[in-house]
Amino acid sequence: MTIKTCIFDAYGTLFDVSAAARQAATEPDFPQLAESWSTLAQNWRLKQLQYTWLRAISGAHTDFWQVTQEGLDWALEAEGLNGQPALRQRLLDLYWELEAYPEVPAMLRALKGAGYQTGILSNGSPDMLAGAVQSASLGALLDDVLSVESVGIFKPAAAVYDLVGQRFGHSKSEVLFVSSNGWDAGCAAGYGFTSVWVNRAADPIDRLPWRPAHVLSDLTSIPDIAATA
């Protein structure tokens, strides 16, 4: 089947989740981040994701902003930086202004120019996603932004992937799904999407029953993949 819709995970795929810690580390008010910002960013992201999985399994759903704060609190304590409210608040404020990866605008423009529908499917809450899309000036390049909050469970629940067909009306085989999370790309492949893993860190592939159809180092070639998938 011909690809008609290209759907992207948001955090880590379109938006650089390390940008908040990296930016704060350059600011004179937070010299304590100079040596630890990269580890902090990695732990923040890891705990954020782990908490979504645990909440999905246990039926204890909350919105993504809550797990984002909880993940940050763990990461700060791990670095001995807890008890610093100004630092915590600055990092949280910056999370609403994450940078898009450099290739994202041109890639989305190419997809729109070729006639594809484009969208986001994310664990993020609607207000977080709206802030990120606005900050990165991507609104005109996306047909919709879909949040798990409409179904009350985080990825990789099938009910989340179902949102794409409900919104765009295309079959699973007509959807190209792109994520920087190997587990997300793998589970999306198991769901029936043609999936792409954007493996920016050159990590090993996740040992799951399903594997993405494509593995890339960035998003530049997504329009070519959509045209040939």
JSON list of C-alpha atoms in Angstrom, two decimals:
[
{"chain": "A", "resi": 1, "resn": "MET", "atom": "CA", "xyz": [0.00, 0.00, 0.00]},
{"chain": "A", "resi": 2, "resn": "THR", "atom": "CA", "xyz": [1.12, 3.58, -0.67]},
{"chain": "A", "resi": 3, "resn": "ILE", "atom": "CA", "xyz": [2.04, 5.68, 2.35]},
{"chain": "A", "resi": 4, "resn": "LYS", "atom": "CA", "xyz": [-0.45, 8.52, 2.82]},
{"chain": "A", "resi": 5, "resn": "THR", "atom": "CA", "xyz": [0.22, 9.73, 6.36]},
{"chain": "A", "resi": 6, "resn": "CYS", "atom": "CA", "xyz": [3.51, 10.30, 8.20]},
{"chain": "A", "resi": 7, "resn": "ILE", "atom": "CA", "xyz": [3.19, 10.28, 11.97]},
{"chain": "A", "resi": 8, "resn": "PHE", "atom": "CA", "xyz": [5.95, 11.33, 14.35]},
{"chain": "A", "resi": 9, "resn": "ASP", "atom": "CA", "xyz": [6.62, 10.82, 18.00]},
{"chain": "A", "resi": 10, "resn": "ALA", "atom": "CA", "xyz": [7.41, 14.21, 19.53]},
{"chain": "A", "resi": 11, "resn": "TYR", "atom": "CA", "xyz": [9.98, 14.12, 22.32]},
{"chain": "A", "resi": 12, "resn": "GLY", "atom": "CA", "xyz": [13.37, 12.90, 21.16]},
{"chain": "A", "resi": 13, "resn": "THR", "atom": "CA", "xyz": [12.09, 12.54, 17.59]},
{"chain": "A", "resi": 14, "resn": "LEU", "atom": "CA", "xyz": [11.11, 16.05, 16.51]},
{"chain": "A", "resi": 15, "resn": "PHE", "atom": "CA", "xyz": [12.15, 17.87, 19.69]},
{"chain": "A", "resi": 16, "resn": "ASP", "atom": "CA", "xyz": [15.55, 17.60, 21.38]},
{"chain": "A", "resi": 17, "resn": "VAL", "atom": "CA", "xyz": [14.84, 16.49, 24.96]},
{"chain": "A", "resi": 18, "resn": "SER", "atom": "CA", "xyz": [18.42, 17.31, 26.01]},
{"chain": "A", "resi": 19, "resn": "ALA", "atom": "CA", "xyz": [18.00, 20.95, 25.07]},
{"chain": "A", "resi": 20, "resn": "ALA", "atom": "CA", "xyz": [16.60, 22.07, 28.44]},
{"chain": "A", "resi": 21, "resn": "ALA", "atom": "CA", "xyz": [19.54, 20.82, 30.51]},
{"chain": "A", "resi": 22, "resn": "ARG", "atom": "CA", "xyz": [22.05, 21.89, 27.86]},
{"chain": "A", "resi": 23, "resn": "GLN", "atom": "CA", "xyz": [20.65, 25.43, 27.81]},
{"chain": "A", "resi": 24, "resn": "ALA", "atom": "CA", "xyz": [20.48, 25.75, 31.59]},
{"chain": "A", "resi": 25, "resn": "ALA", "atom": "CA", "xyz": [24.10, 24.64, 31.82]},
{"chain": "A", "resi": 26, "resn": "THR", "atom": "CA", "xyz": [25.15, 27.70, 29.76]},
{"chain": "A", "resi": 27, "resn": "GLU", "atom": "CA", "xyz": [23.41, 30.15, 32.08]},
{"chain": "A", "resi": 28, "resn": "PRO", "atom": "CA", "xyz": [25.44, 31.88, 34.82]},
{"chain": "A", "resi": 29, "resn": "ASP", "atom": "CA", "xyz": [22.87, 31.09, 37.51]},
{"chain": "A", "resi": 30, "resn": "PHE", "atom": "CA", "xyz": [23.49, 27.34, 37.23]},
{"chain": "A", "resi": 31, "resn": "PRO", "atom": "CA", "xyz": [27.25, 26.61, 37.15]},
{"chain": "A", "resi": 32, "resn": "GLN", "atom": "CA", "xyz": [26.54, 23.34, 38.98]},
{"chain": "A", "resi": 33, "resn": "LEU", "atom": "CA", "xyz": [25.26, 21.89, 35.69]},
{"chain": "A", "resi": 34, "resn": "ALA", "atom": "CA", "xyz": [28.47, 22.46, 33.75]},
{"chain": "A", "resi": 35, "resn": "GLU", "atom": "CA", "xyz": [29.80, 18.95, 34.34]},
{"chain": "A", "resi": 36, "resn": "SER", "atom": "CA", "xyz": [26.58, 17.04, 34.91]},
{"chain": "A", "resi": 37, "resn": "TRP", "atom": "CA", "xyz": [23.98, 18.34, 32.46]},
{"chain": "A", "resi": 38, "resn": "SER", "atom": "CA", "xyz": [24.34, 15.44, 29.99]},
{"chain": "A", "resi": 39, "resn": "THR", "atom": "CA", "xyz": [23.91, 12.77, 32.66]},
{"chain": "A", "resi": 40, "resn": "LEU", "atom": "CA", "xyz": [21.04, 14.73, 34.16]},
{"chain": "A", "resi": 41, "resn": "ALA", "atom": "CA", "xyz": [19.31, 14.92, 30.78]},
{"chain": "A", "resi": 42, "resn": "GLN", "atom": "CA", "xyz": [19.77, 11.19, 30.16]},
{"chain": "A", "resi": 43, "resn": "ASN", "atom": "CA", "xyz": [18.42, 10.22, 33.58]},
{"chain": "A", "resi": 44, "resn": "TRP", "atom": "CA", "xyz": [15.53, 12.65, 33.29]},
{"chain": "A", "resi": 45, "resn": "ARG", "atom": "CA", "xyz": [14.46, 11.11, 30.01]},
{"chain": "A", "resi": 46, "resn": "LEU", "atom": "CA", "xyz": [14.96, 7.54, 31.22]},
{"chain": "A", "resi": 47, "resn": "LYS", "atom": "CA", "xyz": [12.88, 7.99, 34.37]},
{"chain": "A", "resi": 48, "resn": "GLN", "atom": "CA", "xyz": [10.22, 9.91, 32.46]},
{"chain": "A", "resi": 49, "resn": "LEU", "atom": "CA", "xyz": [9.77, 6.96, 30.13]},
{"chain": "A", "resi": 50, "resn": "GLN", "atom": "CA", "xyz": [9.98, 4.34, 32.87]},
{"chain": "A", "resi": 51, "resn": "TYR", "atom": "CA", "xyz": [7.24, 6.09, 34.81]},
{"chain": "A", "resi": 52, "resn": "THR", "atom": "CA", "xyz": [4.94, 6.07, 31.77]},
{"chain": "A", "resi": 53, "resn": "TRP", "atom": "CA", "xyz": [5.40, 2.31, 31.40]},
{"chain": "A", "resi": 54, "resn": "LEU", "atom": "CA", "xyz": [4.84, 1.64, 35.09]},
{"chain": "A", "resi": 55, "resn": "ARG", "atom": "CA", "xyz": [1.74, 3.81, 35.19]},
{"chain": "A", "resi": 56, "resn": "ALA", "atom": "CA", "xyz": [0.33, 2.13, 32.08]},
{"chain": "A", "resi": 57, "resn": "ILE", "atom": "CA", "xyz": [0.91, -1.35, 33.49]},
{"chain": "A", "resi": 58, "resn": "SER", "atom": "CA", "xyz": [-0.51, -0.48, 36.91]},
{"chain": "A", "resi": 59, "resn": "GLY", "atom": "CA", "xyz": [-3.49, 1.53, 35.66]},
{"chain": "A", "resi": 60, "resn": "ALA", "atom": "CA", "xyz": [-2.28, 4.65, 37.48]},
{"chain": "A", "resi": 61, "resn": "HIS", "atom": "CA", "xyz": [-2.45, 7.11, 34.57]},
{"chain": "A", "resi": 62, "resn": "THR", "atom": "CA", "xyz": [-1.55, 10.75, 34.98]},
{"chain": "A", "resi": 63, "resn": "ASP", "atom": "CA", "xyz": [-0.61, 13.35, 32.43]},
{"chain": "A", "resi": 64, "resn": "PHE", "atom": "CA", "xyz": [2.86, 13.60, 30.92]},
{"chain": "A", "resi": 65, "resn": "TRP", "atom": "CA", "xyz": [3.66, 16.82, 32.73]},
{"chain": "A", "resi": 66, "resn": "GLN", "atom": "CA", "xyz": [3.40, 15.00, 36.05]},
{"chain": "A", "resi": 67, "resn": "VAL", "atom": "CA", "xyz": [5.80, 12.23, 35.02]},
{"chain": "A", "resi": 68, "resn": "THR", "atom": "CA", "xyz": [8.10, 14.84, 33.49]},
{"chain": "A", "resi": 69, "resn": "GLN", "atom": "CA", "xyz": [8.36, 16.54, 36.87]},
{"chain": "A", "resi": 70, "resn": "GLU", "atom": "CA", "xyz": [8.78, 13.25, 38.72]},
{"chain": "A", "resi": 71, "resn": "GLY", "atom": "CA", "xyz": [11.49, 12.13, 36.33]},
{"chain": "A", "resi": 72, "resn": "LEU", "atom": "CA", "xyz": [13.34, 15.41, 36.81]},
{"chain": "A", "resi": 73, "resn": "ASP", "atom": "CA", "xyz": [13.12, 15.14, 40.60]},
{"chain": "A", "resi": 74, "resn": "TRP", "atom": "CA", "xyz": [14.72, 11.69, 40.47]},
{"chain": "A", "resi": 75, "resn": "ALA", "atom": "CA", "xyz": [17.45, 12.89, 38.10]},
{"chain": "A", "resi": 76, "resn": "LEU", "atom": "CA", "xyz": [18.24, 15.94, 40.24]},
{"chain": "A", "resi": 77, "resn": "GLU", "atom": "CA", "xyz": [18.54, 13.81, 43.36]},
{"chain": "A", "resi": 78, "resn": "ALA", "atom": "CA", "xyz": [20.77, 11.33, 41.56]},
{"chain": "A", "resi": 79, "resn": "GLU", "atom": "CA", "xyz": [23.17, 14.19, 40.76]},
{"chain": "A", "resi": 80, "resn": "GLY", "atom": "CA", "xyz": [22.98, 15.66, 44.28]},
{"chain": "A", "resi": 81, "resn": "LEU", "atom": "CA", "xyz": [21.09, 18.68, 42.92]},
{"chain": "A", "resi": 82, "resn": "ASN", "atom": "CA", "xyz": [17.79, 18.27, 44.71]},
{"chain": "A", "resi": 83, "resn": "GLY", "atom": "CA", "xyz": [16.73, 21.03, 47.07]},
{"chain": "A", "resi": 84, "resn": "GLN", "atom": "CA", "xyz": [17.46, 23.71, 44.46]},
{"chain": "A", "resi": 85, "resn": "PRO", "atom": "CA", "xyz": [14.03, 25.08, 43.50]},
{"chain": "A", "resi": 86, "resn": "ALA", "atom": "CA", "xyz": [15.34, 27.74, 41.12]},
{"chain": "A", "resi": 87, "resn": "LEU", "atom": "CA", "xyz": [17.24, 25.15, 39.08]},
{"chain": "A", "resi": 88, "resn": "ARG", "atom": "CA", "xyz": [14.27, 22.80, 39.05]},
{"chain": "A", "resi": 89, "resn": "GLN", "atom": "CA", "xyz": [11.91, 25.54, 37.88]},
{"chain": "A", "resi": 90, "resn": "ARG", "atom": "CA", "xyz": [14.29, 26.72, 35.16]},
{"chain": "A", "resi": 91, "resn": "LEU", "atom": "CA", "xyz": [14.62, 23.22, 33.74]},
{"chain": "A", "resi": 92, "resn": "LEU", "atom": "CA", "xyz": [10.86, 22.74, 33.74]},
{"chain": "A", "resi": 93, "resn": "ASP", "atom": "CA", "xyz": [10.31, 26.11, 32.06]},
{"chain": "A", "resi": 94, "resn": "LEU", "atom": "CA", "xyz": [12.83, 25.25, 29.36]},
{"chain": "A", "resi": 95, "resn": "TYR", "atom": "CA", "xyz": [11.03, 21.97, 28.66]},
{"chain": "A", "resi": 96, "resn": "TRP", "atom": "CA", "xyz": [8.18, 23.99, 27.18]},
{"chain": "A", "resi": 97, "resn": "GLU", "atom": "CA", "xyz": [10.62, 25.56, 24.72]},
{"chain": "A", "resi": 98, "resn": "LEU", "atom": "CA", "xyz": [12.51, 22.55, 23.41]},
{"chain": "A", "resi": 99, "resn": "GLU", "atom": "CA", "xyz": [14.35, 23.04, 20.15]},
{"chain": "A", "resi": 100, "resn": "ALA", "atom": "CA", "xyz": [13.40, 21.02, 17.10]},
{"chain": "A", "resi": 101, "resn": "TYR", "atom": "CA", "xyz": [16.25, 19.06, 15.56]},
{"chain": "A", "resi": 102, "resn": "PRO", "atom": "CA", "xyz": [17.84, 21.07, 12.71]},
{"chain": "A", "resi": 103, "resn": "GLU", "atom": "CA", "xyz": [16.52, 18.89, 9.86]},
{"chain": "A", "resi": 104, "resn": "VAL", "atom": "CA", "xyz": [12.90, 18.85, 11.07]},
{"chain": "A", "resi": 105, "resn": "PRO", "atom": "CA", "xyz": [11.39, 21.93, 9.32]},
{"chain": "A", "resi": 106, "resn": "ALA", "atom": "CA", "xyz": [12.79, 21.10, 5.88]},
{"chain": "A", "resi": 107, "resn": "MET", "atom": "CA", "xyz": [11.81, 17.45, 6.24]},
{"chain": "A", "resi": 108, "resn": "LEU", "atom": "CA", "xyz": [8.21, 18.34, 7.14]},
{"chain": "A", "resi": 109, "resn": "ARG", "atom": "CA", "xyz": [8.02, 20.90, 4.34]},
{"chain": "A", "resi": 110, "resn": "ALA", "atom": "CA", "xyz": [9.16, 18.25, 1.86]},
{"chain": "A", "resi": 111, "resn": "LEU", "atom": "CA", "xyz": [6.47, 15.84, 3.08]},
{"chain": "A", "resi": 112, "resn": "LYS", "atom": "CA", "xyz": [3.76, 18.48, 2.82]},
{"chain": "A", "resi": 113, "resn": "GLY", "atom": "CA", "xyz": [4.99, 19.50, -0.61]},
{"chain": "A", "resi": 114, "resn": "ALA", "atom": "CA", "xyz": [4.73, 15.89, -1.76]},
{"chain": "A", "resi": 115, "resn": "GLY", "atom": "CA", "xyz": [1.12, 15.68, -0.58]},
{"chain": "A", "resi": 116, "resn": "TYR", "atom": "CA", "xyz": [1.49, 13.61, 2.59]},
{"chain": "A", "resi": 117, "resn": "GLN", "atom": "CA", "xyz": [-0.55, 14.24, 5.70]},
{"chain": "A", "resi": 118, "resn": "THR", "atom": "CA", "xyz": [1.62, 14.77, 8.75]},
{"chain": "A", "resi": 119, "resn": "GLY", "atom": "CA", "xyz": [0.99, 14.55, 12.45]},
{"chain": "A", "resi": 120, "resn": "ILE", "atom": "CA", "xyz": [2.33, 13.94, 15.92]},
{"chain": "A", "resi": 121, "resn": "LEU", "atom": "CA", "xyz": [1.34, 11.02, 18.14]},
{"chain": "A", "resi": 122, "resn": "SER", "atom": "CA", "xyz": [2.79, 11.55, 21.58]},
{"chain": "A", "resi": 123, "resn": "ASN", "atom": "CA", "xyz": [2.65, 10.73, 25.26]},
{"chain": "A", "resi": 124, "resn": "GLY", "atom": "CA", "xyz": [2.74, 14.49, 25.81]},
{"chain": "A", "resi": 125, "resn": "SER", "atom": "CA", "xyz": [-0.26, 16.29, 27.19]},
{"chain": "A", "resi": 126, "resn": "PRO", "atom": "CA", "xyz": [-2.08, 18.61, 24.76]},
{"chain": "A", "resi": 127, "resn": "ASP", "atom": "CA", "xyz": [-0.83, 21.81, 26.38]},
{"chain": "A", "resi": 128, "resn": "MET", "atom": "CA", "xyz": [2.78, 20.61, 26.43]},
{"chain": "A", "resi": 129, "resn": "LEU", "atom": "CA", "xyz": [2.63, 19.60, 22.78]},
{"chain": "A", "resi": 130, "resn": "ALA", "atom": "CA", "xyz": [0.99, 22.87, 21.78]},
{"chain": "A", "resi": 131, "resn": "GLY", "atom": "CA", "xyz": [3.79, 24.76, 23.51]},
{"chain": "A", "resi": 132, "resn": "ALA", "atom": "CA", "xyz": [6.51, 22.73, 21.82]},
{"chain": "A", "resi": 133, "resn": "VAL", "atom": "CA", "xyz": [4.95, 23.01, 18.36]},
{"chain": "A", "resi": 134, "resn": "GLN", "atom": "CA", "xyz": [4.49, 26.76, 18.76]},
{"chain": "A", "resi": 135, "resn": "SER", "atom": "CA", "xyz": [8.00, 27.30, 20.11]},
{"chain": "A", "resi": 136, "resn": "ALA", "atom": "CA", "xyz": [9.49, 25.43, 17.16]},
{"chain": "A", "resi": 137, "resn": "SER", "atom": "CA", "xyz": [7.15, 27.10, 14.61]},
{"chain": "A", "resi": 138, "resn": "LEU", "atom": "CA", "xyz": [5.96, 23.76, 13.23]},
{"chain": "A", "resi": 139, "resn": "GLY", "atom": "CA", "xyz": [2.19, 24.29, 13.39]},
{"chain": "A", "resi": 140, "resn": "ALA", "atom": "CA", "xyz": [1.74, 25.02, 9.69]},
{"chain": "A", "resi": 141, "resn": "LEU", "atom": "CA", "xyz": [3.60, 21.81, 8.80]},
{"chain": "A", "resi": 142, "resn": "LEU", "atom": "CA", "xyz": [1.39, 19.44, 10.82]},
{"chain": "A", "resi": 143, "resn": "ASP", "atom": "CA", "xyz": [-2.17, 18.38, 10.09]},
{"chain": "A", "resi": 144, "resn": "ASP", "atom": "CA", "xyz": [-2.83, 17.34, 13.68]},
{"chain": "A", "resi": 145, "resn": "VAL", "atom": "CA", "xyz": [-1.24, 16.72, 17.06]},
{"chain": "A", "resi": 146, "resn": "LEU", "atom": "CA", "xyz": [-2.58, 13.63, 18.84]},
{"chain": "A", "resi": 147, "resn": "SER", "atom": "CA", "xyz": [-2.09, 13.07, 22.56]},
{"chain": "A", "resi": 148, "resn": "VAL", "atom": "CA", "xyz": [-2.53, 9.91, 24.62]},
{"chain": "A", "resi": 149, "resn": "GLU", "atom": "CA", "xyz": [-4.66, 11.96, 27.01]},
{"chain": "A", "resi": 150, "resn": "SER", "atom": "CA", "xyz": [-7.68, 11.26, 24.79]},
{"chain": "A", "resi": 151, "resn": "VAL", "atom": "CA", "xyz": [-7.45, 7.54, 25.70]},
{"chain": "A", "resi": 152, "resn": "GLY", "atom": "CA", "xyz": [-5.88, 7.78, 29.16]},
{"chain": "A", "resi": 153, "resn": "ILE", "atom": "CA", "xyz": [-2.95, 5.40, 28.71]},
{"chain": "A", "resi": 154, "resn": "PHE", "atom": "CA", "xyz": [0.63, 5.81, 27.53]},
{"chain": "A", "resi": 155, "resn": "LYS", "atom": "CA", "xyz": [2.40, 4.13, 24.62]},
{"chain": "A", "resi": 156, "resn": "PRO", "atom": "CA", "xyz": [2.82, 1.42, 23.54]},
{"chain": "A", "resi": 157, "resn": "ALA", "atom": "CA", "xyz": [-0.84, 0.59, 24.24]},
{"chain": "A", "resi": 158, "resn": "ALA", "atom": "CA", "xyz": [-2.68, -0.27, 21.02]},
{"chain": "A", "resi": 159, "resn": "ALA", "atom": "CA", "xyz": [-5.39, 2.25, 21.93]},
{"chain": "A", "resi": 160, "resn": "VAL", "atom": "CA", "xyz": [-2.81, 4.99, 21.38]},
{"chain": "A", "resi": 161, "resn": "TYR", "atom": "CA", "xyz": [-1.84, 3.80, 17.91]},
{"chain": "A", "resi": 162, "resn": "ASP", "atom": "CA", "xyz": [-5.56, 3.44, 17.12]},
{"chain": "A", "resi": 163, "resn": "LEU", "atom": "CA", "xyz": [-5.82, 7.24, 17.29]},
{"chain": "A", "resi": 164, "resn": "VAL", "atom": "CA", "xyz": [-4.04, 7.58, 13.96]},
{"chain": "A", "resi": 165, "resn": "GLY", "atom": "CA", "xyz": [-6.62, 5.59, 11.98]},
{"chain": "A", "resi": 166, "resn": "GLN", "atom": "CA", "xyz": [-9.47, 7.28, 13.83]},
{"chain": "A", "resi": 167, "resn": "ARG", "atom": "CA", "xyz": [-8.17, 10.73, 12.92]},
{"chain": "A", "resi": 168, "resn": "PHE", "atom": "CA", "xyz": [-6.81, 10.22, 9.40]},
{"chain": "A", "resi": 169, "resn": "GLY", "atom": "CA", "xyz": [-8.97, 7.33, 8.18]},
{"chain": "A", "resi": 170, "resn": "HIS", "atom": "CA", "xyz": [-6.13, 5.39, 6.62]},
{"chain": "A", "resi": 171, "resn": "SER", "atom": "CA", "xyz": [-5.26, 1.73, 6.99]},
{"chain": "A", "resi": 172, "resn": "LYS", "atom": "CA", "xyz": [-2.26, 0.74, 9.10]},
{"chain": "A", "resi": 173, "resn": "SER", "atom": "CA", "xyz": [-0.23, -0.06, 6.00]},
{"chain": "A", "resi": 174, "resn": "GLU", "atom": "CA", "xyz": [-0.75, 3.48, 4.72]},
{"chain": "A", "resi": 175, "resn": "VAL", "atom": "CA", "xyz": [0.94, 5.01, 7.78]},
{"chain": "A", "resi": 176, "resn": "LEU", "atom": "CA", "xyz": [4.66, 5.69, 8.16]},
{"chain": "A", "resi": 177, "resn": "PHE", "atom": "CA", "xyz": [5.36, 5.94, 11.88]},
{"chain": "A", "resi": 178, "resn": "VAL", "atom": "CA", "xyz": [8.61, 7.55, 13.04]},
{"chain": "A", "resi": 179, "resn": "SER", "atom": "CA", "xyz": [10.05, 7.46, 16.55]},
{"chain": "A", "resi": 180, "resn": "SER", "atom": "CA", "xyz": [13.41, 7.94, 18.24]},
{"chain": "A", "resi": 181, "resn": "ASN", "atom": "CA", "xyz": [12.40, 5.32, 20.82]},
{"chain": "A", "resi": 182, "resn": "GLY", "atom": "CA", "xyz": [13.37, 1.84, 19.68]},
{"chain": "A", "resi": 183, "resn": "TRP", "atom": "CA", "xyz": [10.61, 0.25, 21.75]},
{"chain": "A", "resi": 184, "resn": "ASP", "atom": "CA", "xyz": [8.03, 2.62, 20.22]},
{"chain": "A", "resi": 185, "resn": "ALA", "atom": "CA", "xyz": [9.16, 1.93, 16.66]},
{"chain": "A", "resi": 186, "resn": "GLY", "atom": "CA", "xyz": [9.18, -1.81, 17.36]},
{"chain": "A", "resi": 187, "resn": "CYS", "atom": "CA", "xyz": [5.73, -1.85, 18.93]},
{"chain": "A", "resi": 188, "resn": "ALA", "atom": "CA", "xyz": [4.35, 0.31, 16.14]},
{"chain": "A", "resi": 189, "resn": "ALA", "atom": "CA", "xyz": [5.67, -2.26, 13.66]},
{"chain": "A", "resi": 190, "resn": "GLY", "atom": "CA", "xyz": [3.90, -4.97, 15.64]},
{"chain": "A", "resi": 191, "resn": "TYR", "atom": "CA", "xyz": [0.74, -2.90, 15.48]},
{"chain": "A", "resi": 192, "resn": "GLY", "atom": "CA", "xyz": [0.94, -2.84, 11.69]},
{"chain": "A", "resi": 193, "resn": "PHE", "atom": "CA", "xyz": [2.50, 0.49, 10.80]},
{"chain": "A", "resi": 194, "resn": "THR", "atom": "CA", "xyz": [5.53, 0.81, 8.55]},
{"chain": "A", "resi": 195, "resn": "SER", "atom": "CA", "xyz": [7.86, 2.10, 11.22]},
{"chain": "A", "resi": 196, "resn": "VAL", "atom": "CA", "xyz": [11.14, 3.99, 11.31]},
{"chain": "A", "resi": 197, "resn": "TRP", "atom": "CA", "xyz": [13.52, 4.14, 14.25]},
{"chain": "A", "resi": 198, "resn": "VAL", "atom": "CA", "xyz": [15.56, 7.34, 14.39]},
{"chain": "A", "resi": 199, "resn": "ASN", "atom": "CA", "xyz": [18.58, 6.02, 16.25]},
{"chain": "A", "resi": 200, "resn": "ARG", "atom": "CA", "xyz": [20.54, 9.19, 16.86]},
{"chain": "A", "resi": 201, "resn": "ALA", "atom": "CA", "xyz": [22.71, 7.61, 19.58]},
{"chain": "A", "resi": 202, "resn": "ALA", "atom": "CA", "xyz": [23.61, 4.47, 17.58]},
{"chain": "A", "resi": 203, "resn": "ASP", "atom": "CA", "xyz": [22.10, 2.28, 20.30]},
{"chain": "A", "resi": 204, "resn": "PRO", "atom": "CA", "xyz": [21.60, -1.50, 19.95]},
{"chain": "A", "resi": 205, "resn": "ILE", "atom": "CA", "xyz": [18.16, -2.48, 18.72]},
{"chain": "A", "resi": 206, "resn": "ASP", "atom": "CA", "xyz": [15.62, -3.42, 21.38]},
{"chain": "A", "resi": 207, "resn": "ARG", "atom": "CA", "xyz": [15.00, -7.15, 21.75]},
{"chain": "A", "resi": 208, "resn": "LEU", "atom": "CA", "xyz": [11.30, -7.23, 20.95]},
{"chain": "A", "resi": 209, "resn": "PRO", "atom": "CA", "xyz": [9.17, -9.56, 18.80]},
{"chain": "A", "resi": 210, "resn": "TRP", "atom": "CA", "xyz": [8.99, -6.84, 16.12]},
{"chain": "A", "resi": 211, "resn": "ARG", "atom": "CA", "xyz": [11.54, -4.64, 14.42]},
{"chain": "A", "resi": 212, "resn": "PRO", "atom": "CA", "xyz": [11.19, -1.34, 12.55]},
{"chain": "A", "resi": 213, "resn": "ALA", "atom": "CA", "xyz": [11.38, -1.47, 8.79]},
{"chain": "A", "resi": 214, "resn": "HIS", "atom": "CA", "xyz": [14.02, 1.27, 8.70]},
{"chain": "A", "resi": 215, "resn": "VAL", "atom": "CA", "xyz": [16.74, 2.54, 11.05]},
{"chain": "A", "resi": 216, "resn": "LEU", "atom": "CA", "xyz": [18.11, 6.04, 10.47]},
{"chain": "A", "resi": 217, "resn": "SER", "atom": "CA", "xyz": [20.54, 8.39, 12.19]},
{"chain": "A", "resi": 218, "resn": "ASP", "atom": "CA", "xyz": [18.35, 11.44, 11.59]},
{"chain": "A", "resi": 219, "resn": "LEU", "atom": "CA", "xyz": [15.13, 12.47, 9.85]},
{"chain": "A", "resi": 220, "resn": "THR", "atom": "CA", "xyz": [16.55, 13.81, 6.60]},
{"chain": "A", "resi": 221, "resn": "SER", "atom": "CA", "xyz": [15.60, 10.84, 4.42]},
{"chain": "A", "resi": 222, "resn": "ILE", "atom": "CA", "xyz": [12.02, 10.41, 5.69]},
{"chain": "A", "resi": 223, "resn": "PRO", "atom": "CA", "xyz": [10.47, 11.91, 2.51]},
{"chain": "A", "resi": 224, "resn": "ASP", "atom": "CA", "xyz": [12.42, 9.42, 0.37]},
{"chain": "A", "resi": 225, "resn": "ILE", "atom": "CA", "xyz": [11.34, 6.51, 2.59]},
{"chain": "A", "resi": 226, "resn": "ALA", "atom": "CA", "xyz": [7.71, 7.62, 2.43]},
{"chain": "A", "resi": 227, "resn": "ALA", "atom": "CA", "xyz": [7.89, 7.70, -1.36]},
{"chain": "A", "resi": 228, "resn": "THR", "atom": "CA", "xyz": [9.29, 4.18, -1.63]},
{"chain": "A", "resi": 229, "resn": "ALA", "atom": "CA", "xyz": [7.75, 2.33, 1.32]}
]
